[in-house]
């Protein structure tokens, strides 16, 4: 595919080799799992169990069939020990079910007939409680419904991992190509798409994308491979859209051309959809990258939802007391204060880091212009930051802050340690 050269961005040291070379490990469920009912944006699902209820592995414990919500299932068989109020740093305030694991793995068997209609696939994804695997954490059935409404003609698998340590998409494609393309086929059927593109960062081994193309070919999907330079934030959907479809977008601007109707999916989404629709398995696990310079054995692991971060880090080992533990990616993730937090469906990585750059509002701009040169959106982050500090809303009007994708490139490069992204986020909130 012909790619448009991206503007701005950062060449980051990716540090993913050690985790990418190790096979995906499976973490056994701990003695207790902690399940915040609210696992995605939208409404909290209705609780189906109470203290003392016996549950089976895969049994629904909260029903998300009404409104914009997402069902929740038990990843273990055991007993509901308590229902408590909980404030998750990523998932927000919610009730949480604590389930003690009887270690018997007694499965819940839901009766499900085979389906391959669009409505059937959406219904199966909904009852499986799948949450979108990128950081926007929306109920996946709702995303599929919208893709279908938009009459999407091309599905793009976004496997462009250009942030340090993160390599779970690469490992999923490497080890589960058949499962991933079976999920892709279901998604294409559901949304009515005829074409599929796999966007991968250039640094991943050629055999990974070749394996995906071969697996797709076996089920009659011609997968076009697009190699993307491993520069941050090239995995951003807005960037990929511009890079892959520059000509169509230009034609549209000159009028007469049709805007390409595409949707982005992730390898983890494809696996979740395949398991839900073909195997009747709800989302009770997630494959995550566990890494960082404080981790002894960086690797990708399939972890039951509700496992505490402390259990995950104990499994991988810590060579140093981490200065910072981040849920999600290093550039956009959320630092947590306690390791007692459970993993939820929308968290794709746990990073334990030795030392982190501290930023504060007393930082100064020395007018070096570096933030301007790396901004992929062509904004003026220094101007925005200075006006945001003064809450000068009038001056901010002409600076297009809505176009900021909050990638963090400007703050990362800034020698004056200006907290530019925090300032932009706050000013966006204040402007609502
Ligand atoms: S990188 Fe930092 S110091 Fe340099 S112009 Fe931007 S805000 Fe100012
Ligand atoms: S966070 Fe916003 S302003 Fe900063 S580089 Fe990214 S897009 Fe530009």
Short mmCIF file of C-alpha atoms and ligand atoms in Angstrom, two decimals:
data_model
loop_
_atom_site.label_atom_id
_atom_site.label_comp_id
_atom_site.label_asym_id
_atom_site.label_seq_id
_atom_site.Cartn_x
_atom_site.Cartn_y
_atom_site.Cartn_z
CA UNK A 1 0.00 0.00 0.00
CA UNK A 2 1.21 3.56 -0.76
CA UNK A 3 1.49 5.47 2.49
CA UNK A 4 1.42 9.19 3.08
CA UNK A 5 4.47 10.36 5.07
CA UNK A 6 3.37 11.29 8.58
CA UNK A 7 4.22 14.67 10.11
CA UNK A 8 5.62 15.09 13.61
CA UNK A 9 5.85 12.20 16.04
CA UNK A 10 8.61 10.59 18.07
CA UNK A 11 11.07 7.74 17.51
CA UNK A 12 10.87 6.05 20.92
CA UNK A 13 13.05 3.23 22.18
CA UNK A 14 10.57 0.36 21.95
CA UNK A 15 12.15 -2.16 24.37
CA UNK A 16 9.76 -4.94 23.42
CA UNK A 17 12.15 -7.69 22.33
CA UNK A 18 12.26 -9.66 25.60
CA UNK A 19 8.48 -9.83 26.05
CA UNK A 20 7.92 -10.43 22.33
CA UNK A 21 10.30 -13.39 22.27
CA UNK A 22 8.54 -15.20 25.13
CA UNK A 23 5.37 -17.25 24.52
CA UNK A 24 2.06 -15.97 25.93
CA UNK A 25 1.77 -17.40 29.45
CA UNK A 26 -1.50 -18.25 31.17
CA UNK A 27 -1.96 -16.93 34.69
CA UNK A 28 -4.10 -19.20 36.84
CA UNK A 29 -6.95 -17.44 38.63
CA UNK A 30 -6.01 -16.40 42.18
CA UNK A 31 -7.81 -17.43 45.39
CA UNK A 32 -10.12 -14.40 45.05
CA UNK A 33 -11.16 -12.32 42.05
CA UNK A 34 -12.36 -8.71 42.33
CA UNK A 35 -14.91 -7.72 39.70
CA UNK A 36 -16.05 -4.07 39.43
CA UNK A 37 -19.49 -4.31 37.75
CA UNK A 38 -18.76 -1.30 35.54
CA UNK A 39 -16.09 -2.46 33.09
CA UNK A 40 -16.76 -0.01 30.26
CA UNK A 41 -18.22 3.38 29.39
CA UNK A 42 -22.00 3.47 29.73
CA UNK A 43 -24.42 2.22 32.36
CA UNK A 44 -23.60 -0.15 35.21
CA UNK A 45 -25.08 -3.63 34.54
CA UNK A 46 -27.65 -5.07 36.99
CA UNK A 47 -26.32 -7.46 39.58
CA UNK A 48 -27.64 -11.04 39.24
CA UNK A 49 -26.05 -12.60 42.33
CA UNK A 50 -25.86 -11.84 46.06
CA UNK A 51 -23.55 -12.59 48.96
CA UNK A 52 -23.23 -16.38 49.32
CA UNK A 53 -24.38 -17.21 45.74
CA UNK A 54 -22.61 -20.16 44.11
CA UNK A 55 -21.29 -19.31 40.63
CA UNK A 56 -19.77 -21.32 37.80
CA UNK A 57 -16.91 -20.29 35.50
CA UNK A 58 -18.38 -18.15 32.72
CA UNK A 59 -21.72 -17.59 34.52
CA UNK A 60 -23.21 -14.09 34.12
CA UNK A 61 -23.06 -12.21 37.43
CA UNK A 62 -24.29 -8.85 36.07
CA UNK A 63 -26.71 -8.28 33.20
CA UNK A 64 -25.89 -5.56 30.67
CA UNK A 65 -28.64 -6.34 28.17
CA UNK A 66 -30.51 -3.05 28.81
CA UNK A 67 -29.21 0.31 27.60
CA UNK A 68 -25.58 1.06 26.76
CA UNK A 69 -23.95 -1.46 29.04
CA UNK A 70 -21.91 -4.59 29.19
CA UNK A 71 -22.55 -7.93 30.96
CA UNK A 72 -20.04 -9.39 33.39
CA UNK A 73 -19.21 -13.08 33.96
CA UNK A 74 -17.32 -14.93 36.65
CA UNK A 75 -13.83 -16.08 35.55
CA UNK A 76 -13.86 -18.80 38.24
CA UNK A 77 -16.24 -21.22 39.89
CA UNK A 78 -16.78 -20.45 43.57
CA UNK A 79 -18.83 -18.36 45.98
CA UNK A 80 -19.69 -14.66 46.03
CA UNK A 81 -18.00 -13.51 49.25
CA UNK A 82 -19.13 -9.90 49.26
CA UNK A 83 -20.50 -7.02 47.20
CA UNK A 84 -18.74 -3.77 48.06
CA UNK A 85 -18.50 -0.22 46.75
CA UNK A 86 -15.28 0.44 44.91
CA UNK A 87 -13.48 3.31 43.15
CA UNK A 88 -11.35 1.92 40.32
CA UNK A 89 -8.68 4.35 39.01
CA UNK A 90 -9.55 3.45 35.41
CA UNK A 91 -13.13 2.15 35.60
CA UNK A 92 -14.60 4.81 37.93
CA UNK A 93 -16.93 4.29 40.91
CA UNK A 94 -18.85 1.02 40.86
CA UNK A 95 -20.08 -1.86 43.00
CA UNK A 96 -17.65 -4.76 43.01
CA UNK A 97 -18.26 -8.50 43.46
CA UNK A 98 -15.58 -10.43 45.33
CA UNK A 99 -15.64 -14.14 44.43
CA UNK A 100 -13.64 -16.81 46.23
CA UNK A 101 -12.24 -19.40 43.83
CA UNK A 102 -13.03 -23.06 44.65
CA UNK A 103 -10.29 -24.08 42.16
CA UNK A 104 -12.67 -26.59 40.50
CA UNK A 105 -13.15 -24.57 37.26
CA UNK A 106 -16.73 -25.88 36.97
CA UNK A 107 -17.95 -24.45 33.64
CA UNK A 108 -21.26 -22.67 33.05
CA UNK A 109 -22.96 -24.04 29.97
CA UNK A 110 -25.21 -21.61 28.14
CA UNK A 111 -27.34 -23.17 25.40
CA UNK A 112 -26.45 -21.39 22.16
CA UNK A 113 -27.38 -22.28 18.60
CA UNK A 114 -24.99 -21.51 15.73
CA UNK A 115 -25.29 -18.03 14.26
CA UNK A 116 -23.65 -16.09 11.47
CA UNK A 117 -26.23 -13.38 10.82
CA UNK A 118 -25.21 -9.78 11.64
CA UNK A 119 -27.91 -9.50 14.34
CA UNK A 120 -26.92 -12.89 15.76
CA UNK A 121 -23.23 -11.89 15.96
CA UNK A 122 -24.06 -8.58 17.68
CA UNK A 123 -26.35 -10.39 20.16
CA UNK A 124 -23.64 -12.97 20.96
CA UNK A 125 -21.01 -10.24 21.43
CA UNK A 126 -23.43 -8.40 23.73
CA UNK A 127 -24.20 -11.42 25.90
CA UNK A 128 -20.46 -12.25 26.09
CA UNK A 129 -19.80 -8.82 27.66
CA UNK A 130 -16.99 -7.89 25.26
CA UNK A 131 -15.38 -4.50 25.83
CA UNK A 132 -13.46 -2.70 23.08
CA UNK A 133 -9.79 -3.47 23.61
CA UNK A 134 -8.40 -0.04 22.83
CA UNK A 135 -8.35 2.65 25.48
CA UNK A 136 -11.81 4.02 24.73
CA UNK A 137 -13.39 0.99 26.49
CA UNK A 138 -16.82 1.02 24.84
CA UNK A 139 -19.19 -1.99 24.78
CA UNK A 140 -18.11 -3.85 21.66
CA UNK A 141 -21.65 -4.74 20.53
CA UNK A 142 -22.36 -1.01 20.25
CA UNK A 143 -19.24 -0.45 18.14
CA UNK A 144 -20.27 -3.28 15.78
CA UNK A 145 -23.79 -1.85 15.51
CA UNK A 146 -22.39 1.57 14.56
CA UNK A 147 -19.92 0.09 12.04
CA UNK A 148 -22.82 -1.75 10.43
CA UNK A 149 -25.00 1.37 10.33
CA UNK A 150 -22.16 3.27 8.63
CA UNK A 151 -21.96 0.56 5.93
CA UNK A 152 -18.24 0.05 6.44
CA UNK A 153 -16.52 -1.49 3.42
CA UNK A 154 -13.00 -2.05 4.84
CA UNK A 155 -11.96 -3.46 8.21
CA UNK A 156 -8.48 -2.44 9.35
CA UNK A 157 -6.77 -4.57 11.97
CA UNK A 158 -4.73 -2.04 13.89
CA UNK A 159 -1.60 -3.84 15.11
CA UNK A 160 0.65 -0.78 15.05
CA UNK A 161 2.35 -0.96 18.43
CA UNK A 162 4.74 1.99 18.67
CA UNK A 163 4.88 2.68 22.39
CA UNK A 164 7.65 1.21 24.57
CA UNK A 165 7.10 -2.35 25.87
CA UNK A 166 3.64 -2.94 24.34
CA UNK A 167 3.52 -6.06 22.13
CA UNK A 168 0.33 -8.00 22.94
CA UNK A 169 -1.13 -7.54 19.42
CA UNK A 170 2.08 -8.90 17.90
CA UNK A 171 1.98 -11.95 20.19
CA UNK A 172 -1.73 -12.63 19.54
CA UNK A 173 -1.13 -12.57 15.76
CA UNK A 174 2.00 -14.68 16.12
CA UNK A 175 0.44 -17.41 18.28
CA UNK A 176 -3.27 -17.23 17.41
CA UNK A 177 -3.46 -16.27 13.70
CA UNK A 178 -6.34 -18.71 12.97
CA UNK A 179 -8.42 -17.49 15.90
CA UNK A 180 -7.71 -13.86 15.01
CA UNK A 181 -8.72 -14.18 11.35
CA UNK A 182 -11.81 -16.26 12.28
CA UNK A 183 -12.85 -13.30 14.46
CA UNK A 184 -12.02 -10.90 11.63
CA UNK A 185 -14.27 -12.92 9.29
CA UNK A 186 -17.17 -12.65 11.76
CA UNK A 187 -16.64 -8.90 12.16
CA UNK A 188 -16.52 -8.43 8.35
CA UNK A 189 -19.73 -10.45 7.98
CA UNK A 190 -21.38 -8.47 10.75
CA UNK A 191 -20.55 -5.01 9.38
CA UNK A 192 -20.87 -5.99 5.70
CA UNK A 193 -17.21 -5.25 4.79
CA UNK A 194 -15.64 -6.75 1.68
CA UNK A 195 -11.99 -5.75 2.24
CA UNK A 196 -9.50 -6.19 5.07
CA UNK A 197 -6.18 -4.47 5.78
CA UNK A 198 -3.63 -5.45 8.42
CA UNK A 199 -1.65 -2.40 9.59
CA UNK A 200 1.54 -3.47 11.38
CA UNK A 201 4.53 -1.55 12.62
CA UNK A 202 7.67 -2.14 10.56
CA UNK A 203 9.67 -3.49 13.49
CA UNK A 204 7.72 -6.73 13.93
CA UNK A 205 9.07 -9.90 12.26
CA UNK A 206 7.89 -10.45 8.69
CA UNK A 207 6.64 -13.97 9.51
CA UNK A 208 3.98 -12.58 11.87
CA UNK A 209 2.16 -10.65 9.14
CA UNK A 210 2.82 -13.46 6.64
CA UNK A 211 1.24 -15.96 9.07
CA UNK A 212 -1.83 -13.75 9.35
CA UNK A 213 -2.10 -13.36 5.55
CA UNK A 214 -1.83 -17.15 5.07
CA UNK A 215 -4.44 -17.88 7.77
CA UNK A 216 -6.76 -15.32 6.14
CA UNK A 217 -6.18 -16.76 2.66
CA UNK A 218 -7.33 -20.20 3.91
CA UNK A 219 -10.77 -18.74 4.65
CA UNK A 220 -10.87 -16.68 1.44
CA UNK A 221 -10.00 -13.30 2.93
CA UNK A 222 -7.41 -11.33 0.98
CA UNK A 223 -5.58 -9.44 3.68
CA UNK A 224 -3.62 -6.44 2.42
CA UNK A 225 -0.60 -5.73 4.62
CA UNK A 226 0.36 -2.11 5.32
CA UNK A 227 3.77 -1.61 6.96
CA UNK A 228 3.83 1.49 9.13
CA UNK A 229 7.05 3.15 10.39
CA UNK A 230 7.39 2.50 14.16
CA UNK A 231 7.12 6.16 15.07
CA UNK A 232 4.80 7.36 17.84
CA UNK A 233 1.78 8.01 17.50
CA UNK A 234 1.51 6.20 14.16
CA UNK A 235 -0.92 3.67 15.69
CA UNK A 236 -3.47 6.42 16.29
CA UNK A 237 -6.61 5.82 14.22
CA UNK A 238 -6.70 9.38 12.84
CA UNK A 239 -3.10 9.05 11.70
CA UNK A 240 -3.70 5.62 10.12
CA UNK A 241 -6.74 6.92 8.32
CA UNK A 242 -4.69 9.76 6.82
CA UNK A 243 -1.71 7.51 6.05
CA UNK A 244 -3.69 4.71 4.39
CA UNK A 245 -6.38 6.69 2.59
CA UNK A 246 -4.74 10.01 1.75
CA UNK A 247 -5.76 9.81 -1.92
CA UNK A 248 -9.44 9.07 -1.23
CA UNK A 249 -9.57 11.84 1.39
CA UNK A 250 -7.96 14.31 -1.05
CA UNK A 251 -10.48 13.30 -3.73
CA UNK A 252 -13.28 13.91 -1.26
CA UNK A 253 -11.93 17.36 -0.47
CA UNK A 254 -11.88 18.20 -4.16
CA UNK A 255 -15.51 16.98 -4.18
CA UNK A 256 -16.75 14.06 -6.17
CA UNK A 257 -14.69 11.43 -4.33
CA UNK A 258 -16.29 9.22 -1.70
CA UNK A 259 -14.92 9.19 1.83
CA UNK A 260 -13.65 5.66 2.58
CA UNK A 261 -15.92 3.91 5.07
CA UNK A 262 -13.49 1.99 7.26
CA UNK A 263 -13.45 0.70 10.81
CA UNK A 264 -10.58 -0.19 13.11
CA UNK A 265 -10.40 -3.41 15.09
CA UNK A 266 -7.62 -4.88 17.23
CA UNK A 267 -6.31 -8.47 17.36
CA UNK A 268 -7.71 -8.88 20.90
CA UNK A 269 -11.18 -7.81 19.63
CA UNK A 270 -11.02 -10.48 16.90
CA UNK A 271 -10.08 -13.19 19.43
CA UNK A 272 -12.89 -12.10 21.79
CA UNK A 273 -15.48 -12.14 18.98
CA UNK A 274 -14.36 -15.55 17.71
CA UNK A 275 -14.50 -17.10 21.18
CA UNK A 276 -17.91 -15.56 21.93
CA UNK A 277 -19.64 -16.40 18.63
CA UNK A 278 -18.04 -19.72 17.67
CA UNK A 279 -17.16 -21.17 21.09
CA UNK A 280 -19.82 -19.52 23.30
CA UNK A 281 -17.09 -18.22 25.67
CA UNK A 282 -17.69 -14.82 27.35
CA UNK A 283 -14.89 -12.32 27.97
CA UNK A 284 -13.40 -13.56 31.25
CA UNK A 285 -9.71 -13.07 30.38
CA UNK A 286 -7.51 -10.59 28.54
CA UNK A 287 -4.04 -10.95 27.00
CA UNK A 288 -1.87 -8.16 28.40
CA UNK A 289 1.77 -7.05 28.23
CA UNK A 290 3.51 -6.98 31.61
CA UNK A 291 6.82 -5.14 31.31
CA UNK A 292 8.90 -2.13 32.31
CA UNK A 293 12.45 -1.70 33.57
CA UNK A 294 11.48 -2.89 37.07
CA UNK A 295 10.00 -6.22 35.84
CA UNK A 296 12.21 -9.34 36.02
CA UNK A 297 10.41 -11.41 33.37
CA UNK A 298 8.67 -9.11 30.89
CA UNK A 299 6.09 -11.12 28.98
CA UNK A 300 2.55 -11.29 27.62
CA UNK A 301 0.09 -13.18 29.77
CA UNK A 302 -3.53 -14.19 29.51
CA UNK A 303 -4.96 -13.07 32.81
CA UNK A 304 -8.41 -13.67 34.36
CA UNK A 305 -10.39 -10.43 34.72
CA UNK A 306 -10.46 -9.45 38.41
CA UNK A 307 -6.87 -10.54 39.21
CA UNK A 308 -5.07 -7.98 41.36
CA UNK A 309 -2.09 -6.12 39.86
CA UNK A 310 0.02 -7.32 42.81
CA UNK A 311 -0.65 -10.98 41.78
CA UNK A 312 0.29 -10.17 38.17
CA UNK A 313 3.56 -8.46 39.18
CA UNK A 314 4.40 -11.28 41.61
CA UNK A 315 4.02 -13.74 38.75
CA UNK A 316 6.38 -11.80 36.46
CA UNK A 317 8.73 -10.75 39.29
CA UNK A 318 10.10 -7.34 40.26
CA UNK A 319 13.84 -6.69 40.24
CA UNK A 320 13.35 -3.20 41.74
CA UNK A 321 10.75 -1.47 43.84
CA UNK A 322 8.92 0.42 41.05
CA UNK A 323 8.71 4.20 41.21
CA UNK A 324 5.55 4.08 39.11
CA UNK A 325 3.07 1.39 38.01
CA UNK A 326 1.03 2.29 34.94
CA UNK A 327 -2.12 0.60 33.64
CA UNK A 328 -2.20 0.83 29.84
CA UNK A 329 0.42 2.29 27.57
CA UNK A 330 3.41 4.33 28.81
CA UNK A 331 2.33 7.48 26.91
CA UNK A 332 -1.40 7.41 27.64
CA UNK A 333 -1.85 5.02 30.57
CA UNK A 334 -2.90 5.81 34.14
CA UNK A 335 -0.45 5.61 37.07
CA UNK A 336 -1.93 3.77 40.06
CA UNK A 337 -1.21 4.41 43.74
CA UNK A 338 -1.98 0.90 45.04
CA UNK A 339 -1.28 -2.57 43.62
CA UNK A 340 -4.56 -3.80 45.15
CA UNK A 341 -6.36 -2.70 41.97
CA UNK A 342 -7.90 -5.51 39.84
CA UNK A 343 -7.38 -5.85 36.10
CA UNK A 344 -10.47 -4.92 34.05
CA UNK A 345 -11.45 -5.73 30.46
CA UNK A 346 -10.17 -2.43 29.07
CA UNK A 347 -6.63 -2.61 30.47
CA UNK A 348 -4.10 -3.93 27.93
CA UNK A 349 -0.81 -3.58 29.84
CA UNK A 350 0.76 -3.34 33.28
CA UNK A 351 4.07 -1.46 33.33
CA UNK A 352 6.32 -1.24 36.39
CA UNK A 353 8.89 1.53 35.94
CA UNK A 354 11.99 2.34 37.99
CA UNK A 355 12.02 6.11 37.58
CA UNK A 356 9.67 8.52 35.93
CA UNK A 357 10.06 12.10 34.80
CA UNK A 358 8.06 14.35 37.08
CA UNK A 359 6.18 17.28 35.66
CA UNK A 360 4.58 20.16 37.52
CA UNK A 361 2.81 23.39 36.80
CA UNK A 362 5.87 25.47 37.87
CA UNK A 363 7.70 24.28 34.76
CA UNK A 364 8.81 26.92 32.25
CA UNK A 365 8.61 27.23 28.49
CA UNK A 366 12.00 28.16 27.02
CA UNK A 367 10.50 28.60 23.54
CA UNK A 368 12.63 25.88 21.97
CA UNK A 369 9.84 24.88 19.55
CA UNK A 370 10.42 21.12 19.97
CA UNK A 371 6.78 20.48 20.89
CA UNK A 372 5.67 22.15 17.65
CA UNK A 373 7.97 19.98 15.55
CA UNK A 374 6.68 16.68 17.04
CA UNK A 375 2.94 17.45 17.13
CA UNK A 376 1.33 15.05 14.61
CA UNK A 377 -1.72 17.31 14.37
CA UNK A 378 0.27 20.41 13.39
CA UNK A 379 -0.82 22.32 16.53
CA UNK A 380 1.13 24.85 18.60
CA UNK A 381 1.33 23.04 21.97
CA UNK A 382 3.53 25.77 23.56
CA UNK A 383 1.00 28.52 22.71
CA UNK A 384 -1.87 26.34 23.90
CA UNK A 385 -0.09 25.51 27.18
CA UNK A 386 0.77 29.15 27.97
CA UNK A 387 -2.79 30.28 27.32
CA UNK A 388 -4.22 27.31 29.22
CA UNK A 389 -2.14 28.26 32.29
CA UNK A 390 -3.77 31.71 32.17
CA UNK A 391 -7.21 30.18 31.36
CA UNK A 392 -7.34 32.61 28.43
CA UNK A 393 -10.33 31.01 26.66
CA UNK A 394 -10.61 33.81 24.12
CA UNK A 395 -7.05 33.29 22.86
CA UNK A 396 -7.50 29.50 22.90
CA UNK A 397 -10.39 29.70 20.43
CA UNK A 398 -8.15 29.95 17.37
CA UNK A 399 -5.71 27.23 18.45
CA UNK A 400 -7.81 24.17 17.47
CA UNK A 401 -7.44 22.32 20.77
CA UNK A 402 -10.26 19.97 19.73
CA UNK A 403 -7.86 18.49 17.18
CA UNK A 404 -5.41 17.43 19.90
CA UNK A 405 -5.40 13.61 20.11
CA UNK A 406 -3.73 13.74 23.56
CA UNK A 407 -0.81 11.63 22.32
CA UNK A 408 1.63 13.21 24.78
CA UNK A 409 4.46 13.68 22.23
CA UNK A 410 4.77 17.39 23.12
CA UNK A 411 5.05 16.78 26.88
CA UNK A 412 7.51 13.91 26.32
CA UNK A 413 9.94 16.04 24.29
CA UNK A 414 9.62 19.25 26.34
CA UNK A 415 12.92 20.21 28.05
CA UNK A 416 11.01 22.72 30.23
CA UNK A 417 8.91 19.82 31.65
CA UNK A 418 5.68 21.61 30.80
CA UNK A 419 2.65 19.40 31.69
CA UNK A 420 1.14 20.21 28.27
CA UNK A 421 -1.28 17.27 27.99
CA UNK A 422 -2.71 17.75 31.48
CA UNK A 423 -3.22 21.45 30.67
CA UNK A 424 -4.97 20.58 27.38
CA UNK A 425 -7.18 17.94 29.02
CA UNK A 426 -8.19 20.35 31.79
CA UNK A 427 -8.95 23.15 29.38
CA UNK A 428 -11.06 20.81 27.20
CA UNK A 429 -13.06 19.78 30.29
CA UNK A 430 -13.48 23.41 31.37
CA UNK A 431 -14.70 24.37 27.90
CA UNK A 432 -17.53 21.76 27.92
S1 LIG B 1 8.94 22.00 24.06
FE1 LIG B 1 8.43 22.90 26.05
S2 LIG B 1 9.97 24.48 26.33
FE2 LIG B 1 10.00 23.97 24.15
S3 LIG B 1 8.54 25.41 23.19
FE3 LIG B 1 7.38 23.58 23.70
S4 LIG B 1 6.52 24.03 25.72
FE4 LIG B 1 8.18 25.47 25.42
S1 LIG B 2 -0.81 15.90 22.85
FE1 LIG B 2 -1.96 17.19 21.40
S2 LIG B 2 -0.74 19.05 21.23
FE2 LIG B 2 0.60 17.50 22.15
S3 LIG B 2 1.67 16.56 20.42
FE3 LIG B 2 -0.14 15.29 20.78
S4 LIG B 2 -1.71 16.16 19.41
FE4 LIG B 2 -0.07 17.71 19.57
#
